[in-house]
mmCIF file of C-alpha atoms in Angstrom:
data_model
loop_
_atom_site.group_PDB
_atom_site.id
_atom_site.type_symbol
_atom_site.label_atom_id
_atom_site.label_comp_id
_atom_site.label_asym_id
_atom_site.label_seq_id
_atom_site.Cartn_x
_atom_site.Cartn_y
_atom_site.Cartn_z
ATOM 1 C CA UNK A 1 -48.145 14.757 30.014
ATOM 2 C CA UNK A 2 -48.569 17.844 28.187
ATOM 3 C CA UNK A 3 -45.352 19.279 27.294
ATOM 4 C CA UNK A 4 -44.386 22.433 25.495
ATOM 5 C CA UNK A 5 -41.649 22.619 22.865
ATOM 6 C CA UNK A 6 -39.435 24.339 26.001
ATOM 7 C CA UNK A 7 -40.213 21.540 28.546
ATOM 8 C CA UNK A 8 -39.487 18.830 25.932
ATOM 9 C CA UNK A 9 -35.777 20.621 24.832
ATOM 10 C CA UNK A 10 -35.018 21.093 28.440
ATOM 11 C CA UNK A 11 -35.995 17.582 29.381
ATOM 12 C CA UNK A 12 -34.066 16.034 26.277
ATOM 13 C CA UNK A 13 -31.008 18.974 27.716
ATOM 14 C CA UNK A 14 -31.306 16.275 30.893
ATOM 15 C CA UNK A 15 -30.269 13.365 29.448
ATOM 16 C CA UNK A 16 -26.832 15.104 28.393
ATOM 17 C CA UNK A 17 -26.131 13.544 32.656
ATOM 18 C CA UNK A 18 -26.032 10.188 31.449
ATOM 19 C CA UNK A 19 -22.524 8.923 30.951
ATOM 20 C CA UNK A 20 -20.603 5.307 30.369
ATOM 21 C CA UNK A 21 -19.744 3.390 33.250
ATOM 22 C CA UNK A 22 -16.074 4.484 34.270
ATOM 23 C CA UNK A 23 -14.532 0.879 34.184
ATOM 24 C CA UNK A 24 -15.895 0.401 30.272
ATOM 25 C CA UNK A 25 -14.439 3.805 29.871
ATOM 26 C CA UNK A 26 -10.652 1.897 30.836
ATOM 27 C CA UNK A 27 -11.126 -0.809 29.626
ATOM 28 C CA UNK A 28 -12.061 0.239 25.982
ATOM 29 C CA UNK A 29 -9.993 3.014 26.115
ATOM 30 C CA UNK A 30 -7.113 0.473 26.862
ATOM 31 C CA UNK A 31 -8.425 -2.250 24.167
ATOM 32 C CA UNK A 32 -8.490 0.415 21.373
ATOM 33 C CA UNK A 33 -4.950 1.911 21.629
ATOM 34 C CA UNK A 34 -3.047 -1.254 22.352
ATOM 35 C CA UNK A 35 -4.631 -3.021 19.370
ATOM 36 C CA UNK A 36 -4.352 -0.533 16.946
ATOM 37 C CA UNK A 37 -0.345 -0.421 18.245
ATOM 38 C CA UNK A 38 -0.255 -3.765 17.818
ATOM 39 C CA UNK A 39 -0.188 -3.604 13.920
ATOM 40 C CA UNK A 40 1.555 -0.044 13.964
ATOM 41 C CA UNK A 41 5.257 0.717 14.404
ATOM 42 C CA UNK A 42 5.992 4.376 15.727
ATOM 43 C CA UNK A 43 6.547 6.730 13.003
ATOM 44 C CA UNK A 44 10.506 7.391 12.390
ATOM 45 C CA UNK A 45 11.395 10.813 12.123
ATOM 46 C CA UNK A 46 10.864 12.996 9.267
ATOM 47 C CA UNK A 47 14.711 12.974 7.829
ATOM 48 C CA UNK A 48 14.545 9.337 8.153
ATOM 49 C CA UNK A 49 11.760 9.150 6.248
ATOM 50 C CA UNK A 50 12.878 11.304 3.739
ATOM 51 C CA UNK A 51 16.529 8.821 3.555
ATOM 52 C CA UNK A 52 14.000 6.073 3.516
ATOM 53 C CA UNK A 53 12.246 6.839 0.539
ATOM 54 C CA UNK A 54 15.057 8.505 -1.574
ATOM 55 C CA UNK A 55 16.879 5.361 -1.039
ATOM 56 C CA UNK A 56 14.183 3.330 -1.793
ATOM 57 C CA UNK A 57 13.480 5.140 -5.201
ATOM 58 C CA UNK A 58 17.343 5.246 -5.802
ATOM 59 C CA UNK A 59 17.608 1.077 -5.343
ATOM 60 C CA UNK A 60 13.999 1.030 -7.394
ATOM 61 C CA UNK A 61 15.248 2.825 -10.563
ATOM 62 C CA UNK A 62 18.494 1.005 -10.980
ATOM 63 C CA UNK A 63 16.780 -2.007 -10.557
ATOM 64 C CA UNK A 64 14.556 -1.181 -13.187
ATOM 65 C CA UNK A 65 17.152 0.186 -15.565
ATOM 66 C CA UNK A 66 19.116 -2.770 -15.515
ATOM 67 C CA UNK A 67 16.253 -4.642 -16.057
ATOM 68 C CA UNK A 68 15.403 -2.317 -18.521
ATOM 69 C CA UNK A 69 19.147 -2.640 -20.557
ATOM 70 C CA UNK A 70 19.100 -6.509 -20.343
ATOM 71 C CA UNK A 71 15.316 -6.769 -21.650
ATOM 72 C CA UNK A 72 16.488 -3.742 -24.570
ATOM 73 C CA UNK A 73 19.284 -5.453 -25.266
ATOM 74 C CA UNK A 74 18.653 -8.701 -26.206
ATOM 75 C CA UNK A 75 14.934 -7.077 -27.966
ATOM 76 C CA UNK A 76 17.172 -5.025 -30.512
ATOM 77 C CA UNK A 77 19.720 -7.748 -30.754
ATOM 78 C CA UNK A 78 17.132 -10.142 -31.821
ATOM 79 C CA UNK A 79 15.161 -7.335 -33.688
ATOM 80 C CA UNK A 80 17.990 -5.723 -35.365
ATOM 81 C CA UNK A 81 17.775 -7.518 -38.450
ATOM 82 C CA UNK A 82 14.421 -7.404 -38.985
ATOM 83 C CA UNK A 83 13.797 -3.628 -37.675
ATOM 84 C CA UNK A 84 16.840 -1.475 -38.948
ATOM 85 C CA UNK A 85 16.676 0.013 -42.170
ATOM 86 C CA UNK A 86 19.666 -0.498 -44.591
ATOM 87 C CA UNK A 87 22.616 1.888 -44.586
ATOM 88 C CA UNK A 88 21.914 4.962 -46.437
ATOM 89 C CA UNK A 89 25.025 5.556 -49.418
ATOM 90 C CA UNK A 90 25.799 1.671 -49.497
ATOM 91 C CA UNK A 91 26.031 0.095 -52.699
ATOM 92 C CA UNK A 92 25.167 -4.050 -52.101
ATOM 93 C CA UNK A 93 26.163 -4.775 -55.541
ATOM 94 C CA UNK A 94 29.779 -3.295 -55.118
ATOM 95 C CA UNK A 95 30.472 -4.701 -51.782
ATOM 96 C CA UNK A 96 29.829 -7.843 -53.452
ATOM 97 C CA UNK A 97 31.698 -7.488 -56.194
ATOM 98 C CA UNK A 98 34.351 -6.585 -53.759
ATOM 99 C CA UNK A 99 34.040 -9.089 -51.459
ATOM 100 C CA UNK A 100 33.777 -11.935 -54.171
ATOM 101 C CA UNK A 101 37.291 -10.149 -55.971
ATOM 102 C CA UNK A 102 38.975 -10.733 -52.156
ATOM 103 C CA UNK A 103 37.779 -14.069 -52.644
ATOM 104 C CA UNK A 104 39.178 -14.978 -55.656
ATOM 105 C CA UNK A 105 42.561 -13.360 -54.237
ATOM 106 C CA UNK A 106 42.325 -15.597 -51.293
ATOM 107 C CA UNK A 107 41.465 -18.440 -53.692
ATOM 108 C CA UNK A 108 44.744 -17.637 -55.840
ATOM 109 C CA UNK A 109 47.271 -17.344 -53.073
ATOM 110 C CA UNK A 110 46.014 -20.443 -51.720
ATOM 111 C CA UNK A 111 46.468 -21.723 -55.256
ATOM 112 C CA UNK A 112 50.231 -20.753 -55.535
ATOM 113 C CA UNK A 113 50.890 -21.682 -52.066
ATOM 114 C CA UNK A 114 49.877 -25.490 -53.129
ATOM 115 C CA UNK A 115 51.921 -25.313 -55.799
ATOM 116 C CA UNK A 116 54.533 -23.743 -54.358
ATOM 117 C CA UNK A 117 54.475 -26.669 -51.920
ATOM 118 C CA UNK A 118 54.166 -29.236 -54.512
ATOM 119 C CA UNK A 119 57.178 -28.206 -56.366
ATOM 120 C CA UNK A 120 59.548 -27.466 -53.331
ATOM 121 C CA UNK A 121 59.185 -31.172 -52.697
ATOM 122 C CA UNK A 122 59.701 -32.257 -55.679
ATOM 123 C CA UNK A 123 62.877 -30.187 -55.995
ATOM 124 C CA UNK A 124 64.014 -31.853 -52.610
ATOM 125 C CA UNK A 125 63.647 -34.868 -54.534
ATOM 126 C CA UNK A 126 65.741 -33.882 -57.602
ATOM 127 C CA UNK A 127 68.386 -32.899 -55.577
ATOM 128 C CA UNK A 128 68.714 -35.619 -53.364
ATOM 129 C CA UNK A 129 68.764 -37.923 -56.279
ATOM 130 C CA UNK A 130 71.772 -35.413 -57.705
ATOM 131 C CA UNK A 131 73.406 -35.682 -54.584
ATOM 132 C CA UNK A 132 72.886 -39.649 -55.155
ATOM 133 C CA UNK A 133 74.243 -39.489 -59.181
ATOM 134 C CA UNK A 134 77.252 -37.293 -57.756
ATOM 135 C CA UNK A 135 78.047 -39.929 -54.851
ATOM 136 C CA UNK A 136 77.927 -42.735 -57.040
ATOM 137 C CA UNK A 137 80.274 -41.055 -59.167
ATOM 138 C CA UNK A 138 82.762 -39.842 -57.195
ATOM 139 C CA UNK A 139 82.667 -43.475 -55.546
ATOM 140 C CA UNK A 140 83.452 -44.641 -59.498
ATOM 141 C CA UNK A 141 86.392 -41.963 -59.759
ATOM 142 C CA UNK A 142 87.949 -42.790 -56.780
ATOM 143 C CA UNK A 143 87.795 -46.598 -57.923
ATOM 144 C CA UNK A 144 88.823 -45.597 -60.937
ATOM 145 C CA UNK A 145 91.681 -43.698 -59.489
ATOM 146 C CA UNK A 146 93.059 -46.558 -57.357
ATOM 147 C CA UNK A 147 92.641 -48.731 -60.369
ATOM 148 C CA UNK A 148 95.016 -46.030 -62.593
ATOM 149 C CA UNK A 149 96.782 -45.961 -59.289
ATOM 150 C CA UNK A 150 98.128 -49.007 -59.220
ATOM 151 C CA UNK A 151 98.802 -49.346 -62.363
ATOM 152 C CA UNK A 152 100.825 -46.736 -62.616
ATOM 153 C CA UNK A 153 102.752 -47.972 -59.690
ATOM 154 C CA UNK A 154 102.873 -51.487 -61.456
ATOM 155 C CA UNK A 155 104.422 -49.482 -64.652
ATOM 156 C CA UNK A 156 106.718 -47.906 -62.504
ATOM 157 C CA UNK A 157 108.156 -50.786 -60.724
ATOM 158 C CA UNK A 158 108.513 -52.190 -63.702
ATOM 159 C CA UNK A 159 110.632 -49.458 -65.438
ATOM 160 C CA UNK A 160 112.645 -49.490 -61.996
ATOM 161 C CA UNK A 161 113.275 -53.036 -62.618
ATOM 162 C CA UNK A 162 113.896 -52.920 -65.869
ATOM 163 C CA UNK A 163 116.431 -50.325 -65.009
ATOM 164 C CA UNK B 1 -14.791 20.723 19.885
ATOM 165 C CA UNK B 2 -11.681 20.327 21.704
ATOM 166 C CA UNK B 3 -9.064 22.783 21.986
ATOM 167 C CA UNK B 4 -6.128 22.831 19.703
ATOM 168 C CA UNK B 5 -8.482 19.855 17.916
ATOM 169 C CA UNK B 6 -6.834 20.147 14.240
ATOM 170 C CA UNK B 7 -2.885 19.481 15.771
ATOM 171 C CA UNK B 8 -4.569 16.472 18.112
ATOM 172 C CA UNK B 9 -5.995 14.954 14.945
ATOM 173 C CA UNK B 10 -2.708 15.255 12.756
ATOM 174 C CA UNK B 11 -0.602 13.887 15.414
ATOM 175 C CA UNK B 12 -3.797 10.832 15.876
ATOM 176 C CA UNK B 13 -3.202 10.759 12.050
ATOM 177 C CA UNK B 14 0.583 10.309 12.297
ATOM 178 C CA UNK B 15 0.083 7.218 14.677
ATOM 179 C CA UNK B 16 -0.012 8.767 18.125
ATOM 180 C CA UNK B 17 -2.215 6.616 20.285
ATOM 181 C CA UNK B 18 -1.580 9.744 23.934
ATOM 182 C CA UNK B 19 -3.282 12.188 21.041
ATOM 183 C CA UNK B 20 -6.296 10.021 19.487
ATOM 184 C CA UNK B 21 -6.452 8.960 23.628
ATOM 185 C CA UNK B 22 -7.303 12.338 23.830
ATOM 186 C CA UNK B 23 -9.962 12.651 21.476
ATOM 187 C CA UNK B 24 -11.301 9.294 22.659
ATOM 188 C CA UNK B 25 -12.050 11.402 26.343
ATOM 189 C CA UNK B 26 -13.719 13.869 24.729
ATOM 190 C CA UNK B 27 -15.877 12.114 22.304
ATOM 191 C CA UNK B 28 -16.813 9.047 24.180
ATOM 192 C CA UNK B 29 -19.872 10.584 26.113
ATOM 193 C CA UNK B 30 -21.947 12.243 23.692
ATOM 194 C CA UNK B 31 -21.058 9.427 21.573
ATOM 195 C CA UNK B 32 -22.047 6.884 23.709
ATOM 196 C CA UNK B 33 -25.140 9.028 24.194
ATOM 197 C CA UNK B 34 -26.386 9.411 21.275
ATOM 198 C CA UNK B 35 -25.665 5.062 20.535
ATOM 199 C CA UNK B 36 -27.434 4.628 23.643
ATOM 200 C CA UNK B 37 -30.434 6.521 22.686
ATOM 201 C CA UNK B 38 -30.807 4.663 19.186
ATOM 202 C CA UNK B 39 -30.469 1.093 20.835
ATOM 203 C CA UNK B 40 -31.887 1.953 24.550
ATOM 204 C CA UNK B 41 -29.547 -0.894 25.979
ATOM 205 C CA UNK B 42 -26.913 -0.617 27.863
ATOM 206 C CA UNK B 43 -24.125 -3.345 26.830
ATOM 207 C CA UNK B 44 -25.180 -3.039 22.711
ATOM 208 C CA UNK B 45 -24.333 1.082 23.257
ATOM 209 C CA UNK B 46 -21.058 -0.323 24.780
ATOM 210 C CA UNK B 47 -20.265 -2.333 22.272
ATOM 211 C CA UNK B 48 -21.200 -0.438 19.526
ATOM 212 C CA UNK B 49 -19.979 2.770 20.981
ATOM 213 C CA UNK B 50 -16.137 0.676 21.332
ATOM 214 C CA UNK B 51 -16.397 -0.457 17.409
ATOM 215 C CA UNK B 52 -16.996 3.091 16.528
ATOM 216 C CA UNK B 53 -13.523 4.353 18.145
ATOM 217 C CA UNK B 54 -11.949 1.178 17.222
ATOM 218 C CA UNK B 55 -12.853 2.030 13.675
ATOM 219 C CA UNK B 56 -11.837 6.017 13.851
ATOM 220 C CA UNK B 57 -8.616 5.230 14.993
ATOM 221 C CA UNK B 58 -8.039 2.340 12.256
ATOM 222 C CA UNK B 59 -9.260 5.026 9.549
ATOM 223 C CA UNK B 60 -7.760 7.945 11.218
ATOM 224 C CA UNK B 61 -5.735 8.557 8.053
ATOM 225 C CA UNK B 62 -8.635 8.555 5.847
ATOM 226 C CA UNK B 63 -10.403 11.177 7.985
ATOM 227 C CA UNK B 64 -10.430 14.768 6.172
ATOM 228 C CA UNK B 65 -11.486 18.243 8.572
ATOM 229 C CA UNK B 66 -13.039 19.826 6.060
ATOM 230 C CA UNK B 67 -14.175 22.352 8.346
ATOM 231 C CA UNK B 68 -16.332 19.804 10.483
ATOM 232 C CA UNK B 69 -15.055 18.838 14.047
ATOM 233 C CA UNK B 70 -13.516 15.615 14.715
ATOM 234 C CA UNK B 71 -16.939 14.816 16.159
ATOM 235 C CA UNK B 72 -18.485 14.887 13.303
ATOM 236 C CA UNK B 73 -17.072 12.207 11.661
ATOM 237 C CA UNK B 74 -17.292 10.004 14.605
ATOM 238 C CA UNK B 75 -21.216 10.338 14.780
ATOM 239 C CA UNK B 76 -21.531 9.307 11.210
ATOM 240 C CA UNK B 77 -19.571 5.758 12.454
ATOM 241 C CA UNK B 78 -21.298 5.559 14.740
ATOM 242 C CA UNK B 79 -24.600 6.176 12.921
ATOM 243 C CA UNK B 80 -23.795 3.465 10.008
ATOM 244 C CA UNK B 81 -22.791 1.466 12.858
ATOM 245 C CA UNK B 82 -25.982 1.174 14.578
ATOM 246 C CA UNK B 83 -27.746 0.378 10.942
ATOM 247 C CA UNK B 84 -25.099 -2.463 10.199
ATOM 248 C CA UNK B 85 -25.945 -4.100 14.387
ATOM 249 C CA UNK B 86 -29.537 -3.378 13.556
ATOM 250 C CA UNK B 87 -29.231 -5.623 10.396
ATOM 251 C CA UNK B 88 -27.871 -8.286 11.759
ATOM 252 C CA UNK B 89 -30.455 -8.493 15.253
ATOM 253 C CA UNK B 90 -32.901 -7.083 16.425
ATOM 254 C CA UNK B 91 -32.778 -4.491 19.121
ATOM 255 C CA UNK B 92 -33.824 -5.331 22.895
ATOM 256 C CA UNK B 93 -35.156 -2.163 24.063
ATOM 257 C CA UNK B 94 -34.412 -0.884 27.754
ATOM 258 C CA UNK B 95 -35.541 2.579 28.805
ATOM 259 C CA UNK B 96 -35.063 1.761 32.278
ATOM 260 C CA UNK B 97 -31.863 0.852 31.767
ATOM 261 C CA UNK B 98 -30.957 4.096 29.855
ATOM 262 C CA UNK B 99 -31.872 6.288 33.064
ATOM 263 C CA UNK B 100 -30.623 4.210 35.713
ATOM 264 C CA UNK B 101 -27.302 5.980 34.508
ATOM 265 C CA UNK B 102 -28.525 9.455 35.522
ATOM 266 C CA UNK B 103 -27.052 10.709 38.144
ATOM 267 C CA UNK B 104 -29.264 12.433 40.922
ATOM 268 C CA UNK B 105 -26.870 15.107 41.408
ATOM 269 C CA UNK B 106 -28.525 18.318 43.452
ATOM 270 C CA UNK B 107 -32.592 17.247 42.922
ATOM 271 C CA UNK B 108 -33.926 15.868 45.988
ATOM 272 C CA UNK B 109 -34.406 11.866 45.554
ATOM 273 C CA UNK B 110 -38.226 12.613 45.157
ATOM 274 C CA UNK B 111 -37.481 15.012 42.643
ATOM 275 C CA UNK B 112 -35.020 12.670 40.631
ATOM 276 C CA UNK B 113 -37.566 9.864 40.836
ATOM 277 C CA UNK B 114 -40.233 12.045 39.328
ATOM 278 C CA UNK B 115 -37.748 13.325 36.405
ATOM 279 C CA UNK B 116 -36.815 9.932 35.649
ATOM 280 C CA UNK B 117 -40.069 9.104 35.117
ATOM 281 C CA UNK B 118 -40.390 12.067 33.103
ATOM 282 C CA UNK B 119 -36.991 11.136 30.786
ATOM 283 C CA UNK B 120 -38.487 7.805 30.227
ATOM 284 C CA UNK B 121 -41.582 8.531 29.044
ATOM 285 C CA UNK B 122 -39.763 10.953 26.778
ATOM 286 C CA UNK B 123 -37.713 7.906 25.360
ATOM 287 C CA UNK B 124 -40.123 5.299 25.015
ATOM 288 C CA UNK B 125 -42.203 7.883 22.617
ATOM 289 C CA UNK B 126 -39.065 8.825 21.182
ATOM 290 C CA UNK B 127 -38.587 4.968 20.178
ATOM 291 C CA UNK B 128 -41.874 6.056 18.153
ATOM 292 C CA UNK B 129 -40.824 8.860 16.157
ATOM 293 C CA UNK B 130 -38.875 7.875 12.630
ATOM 294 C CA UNK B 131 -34.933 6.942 12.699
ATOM 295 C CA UNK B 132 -33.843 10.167 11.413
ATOM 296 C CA UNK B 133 -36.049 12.275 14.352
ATOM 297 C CA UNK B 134 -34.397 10.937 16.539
ATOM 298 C CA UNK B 135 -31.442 11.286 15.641
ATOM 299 C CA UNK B 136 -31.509 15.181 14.741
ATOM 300 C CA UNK B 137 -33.996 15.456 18.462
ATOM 301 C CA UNK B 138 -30.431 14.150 20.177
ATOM 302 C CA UNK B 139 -28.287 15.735 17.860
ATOM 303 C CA UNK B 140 -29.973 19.234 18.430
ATOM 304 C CA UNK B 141 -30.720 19.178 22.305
ATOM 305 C CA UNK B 142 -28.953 17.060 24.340
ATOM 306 C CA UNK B 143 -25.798 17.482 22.335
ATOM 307 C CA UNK B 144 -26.335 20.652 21.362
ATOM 308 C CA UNK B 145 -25.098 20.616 17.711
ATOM 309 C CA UNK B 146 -25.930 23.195 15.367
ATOM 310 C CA UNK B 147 -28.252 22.151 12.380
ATOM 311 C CA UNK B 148 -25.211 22.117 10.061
ATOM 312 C CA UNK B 149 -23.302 19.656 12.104
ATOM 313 C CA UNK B 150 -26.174 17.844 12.700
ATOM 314 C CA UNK B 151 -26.995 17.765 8.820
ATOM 315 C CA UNK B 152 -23.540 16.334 8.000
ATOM 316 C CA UNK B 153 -24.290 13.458 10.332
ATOM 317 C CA UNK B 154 -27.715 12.233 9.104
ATOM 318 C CA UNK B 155 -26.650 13.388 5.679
ATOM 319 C CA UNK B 156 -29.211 16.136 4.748
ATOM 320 C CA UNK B 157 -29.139 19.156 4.188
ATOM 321 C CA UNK B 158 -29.307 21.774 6.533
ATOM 322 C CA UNK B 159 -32.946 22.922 5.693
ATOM 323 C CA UNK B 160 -33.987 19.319 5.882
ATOM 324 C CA UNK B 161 -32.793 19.183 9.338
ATOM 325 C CA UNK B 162 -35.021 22.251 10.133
ATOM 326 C CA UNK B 163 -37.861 20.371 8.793
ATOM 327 C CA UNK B 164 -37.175 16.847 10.724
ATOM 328 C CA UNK B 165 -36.638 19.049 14.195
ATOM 329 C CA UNK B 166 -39.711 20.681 13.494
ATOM 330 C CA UNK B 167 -41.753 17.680 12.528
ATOM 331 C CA UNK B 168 -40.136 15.126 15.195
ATOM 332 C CA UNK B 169 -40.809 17.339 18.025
ATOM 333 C CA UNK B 170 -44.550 18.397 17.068
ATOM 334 C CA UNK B 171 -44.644 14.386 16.700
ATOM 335 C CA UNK B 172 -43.073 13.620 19.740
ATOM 336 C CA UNK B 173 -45.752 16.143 21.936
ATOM 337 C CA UNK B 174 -48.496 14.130 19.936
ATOM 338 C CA UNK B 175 -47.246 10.507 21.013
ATOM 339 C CA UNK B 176 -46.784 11.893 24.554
ATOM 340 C CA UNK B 177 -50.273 12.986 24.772
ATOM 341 C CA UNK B 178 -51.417 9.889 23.139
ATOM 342 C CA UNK B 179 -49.398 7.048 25.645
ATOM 343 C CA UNK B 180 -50.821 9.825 28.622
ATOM 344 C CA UNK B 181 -54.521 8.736 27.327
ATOM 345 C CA UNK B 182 -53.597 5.453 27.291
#
């Protein structure tokens, strides 16, 4: 079989007959579209698509940024102290000073109010006993005066007798 | 390639199985060809030839024009394919059963009967030549590719493909004159 470079082409040009058997044509053809729609959904329209994914980002980022203000939040609240820098223009040794003069303020009031206290008890006292003292003697006057009473009466029946 | 290929592919890429049916039609054939040739039997070119669309149509996103038709990217699938079936068993080799799917067509049955004797002498020293031969020998004549399509399937350049044509065929006529000695 001496073939030329022609012959061989043209012979090889033959074999473009040979095709798959028509009912492996269906039923491949069949197999590979319902399988790969098996795991696919249809494609939405483009607008929905677009709603789709601007929602989507819109619930995404204030997700994040809440989690985001809750996880900043309690960092610098816990941080705070050990992170800021002291106020610049604040003198520590006068808002001491100040704060220990309210102090003693506080402490003084406090002072007088106790006293105070003490003292308008006391004074209850005093004057309940005077009220006492002042009872006692206008009980002994009035004795007294029904005593002179009837002794004057006694006098006076007498000089009535008498006369 | 098909007409209107590009807007069949993006509407395959967007998930419509009518449009990659489409491309299925007009690739399975020279597809199926060129698996059958490599594996010369019948039910392993099936099978193959079904994982190769099965894959393009899983992938279909991942595919890129570039330029190249459809087809392209469907042989080279098909190619790696082959070389992953091949790893795993060995081929059973059929020519017979590679050209009892010619069809007589106009020839005379005397006439077909002598051409299919012809064709598979052509493929049994064909089963001779190197992988790559072959593959640019069906590639180049009885698809009809040009050398660049053909080089972005086998993955050479187009030069290289020259080269292989040249060499497989000058090889081929030698093994043909060799198994007619024989």
């Amino acid at each position: 079989m001496r073939l030329t470079n022609e012959e061989i082409t043209k012979n090889l040009q033959g074999l473009r007959r040979i095709e798959p058997d028509a009912e492996y044509i269906r039923n491949s053809r069949r197999l590979i579209l319902t399988q790969r729609a098996d795991y696919r959904e249809p494609q939405p329209g483009i607008l929905v698509q677009v709603v789709r994914s601007f929602s989507f980002a819109f619930e995404t980022t204030l997700v994040a940024a809440l989690f985001l203000v809750v996880i900043l939040g309690g960092l610098f609240g816990l941080s705070k102290s050990f992170f800021l820098p002291p106020l610049q223009g604040i003198d520590e040794k006068a808002l001491l000073t100040e704060a220990d003069a309210i102090n003693e303020d506080i402490n003084l009031q406090l002072n007088e109010i106790a006293y105070f206290g003490v003292h308008k008890t006391s004074t209850e006292r005093v004057v309940a006993l005077d009220a006492e003292r002042v009872q006692s003697q206008k009980e002994k006057l009035l004795l007294t005066e029904a005593v002179t009473d009837q002794e004057i009466d006694k006098l006076l029946n007498q000089v009535i007798n008498e006369y | 390639m098909i007409e209107d290929e590009p807007r069949i592919v993006e509407r395959a890429k967007g998930g419509e199985a009518e449009a990659f049916g489409l491309l299925y039609d007009h690739y399975l054939p020279p597809i199926y060809r060129f698996v059958l040739f490599r594996v010369s039997h019948r039910e392993e070119a099936e099978d193959i030839t079904h994982q190769t669309f099965l894959k393009a149509w899983e992938r279909i996103e991942q595919y890129e024009s570039k330029g190249y038709p459809f087809g392209s990217w469907l042989y080279r699938i098909a190619r790696n394919t082959i070389i992953d079936s091949h790893r795993k068993a060995n081929p059973q080799v059929n020519i017979e059963e590679v050209t009892s799917y010619l069809a007589a067509e106009e020839q005379s049955q005397s006439d077909f009967l002598d051409m299919k004797i012809e064709w598979e002498l052509l493929l049994t020293a064909m089963r001779e030549l190197k992988e790559v031969e072959q593959e640019v020998l069906i590639l180049r004549f009885v698809e009809d590719l040009t050398h660049q399509e053909a080089a972005l399937i086998v993955g050479k350049s187009e030069g290289a493909v020259k080269l292989i044509q040249h060499r497989a065929l000058k090889n081929l006529k030698g093994i043909l004159k060799k198994n007619e000695i024989n």
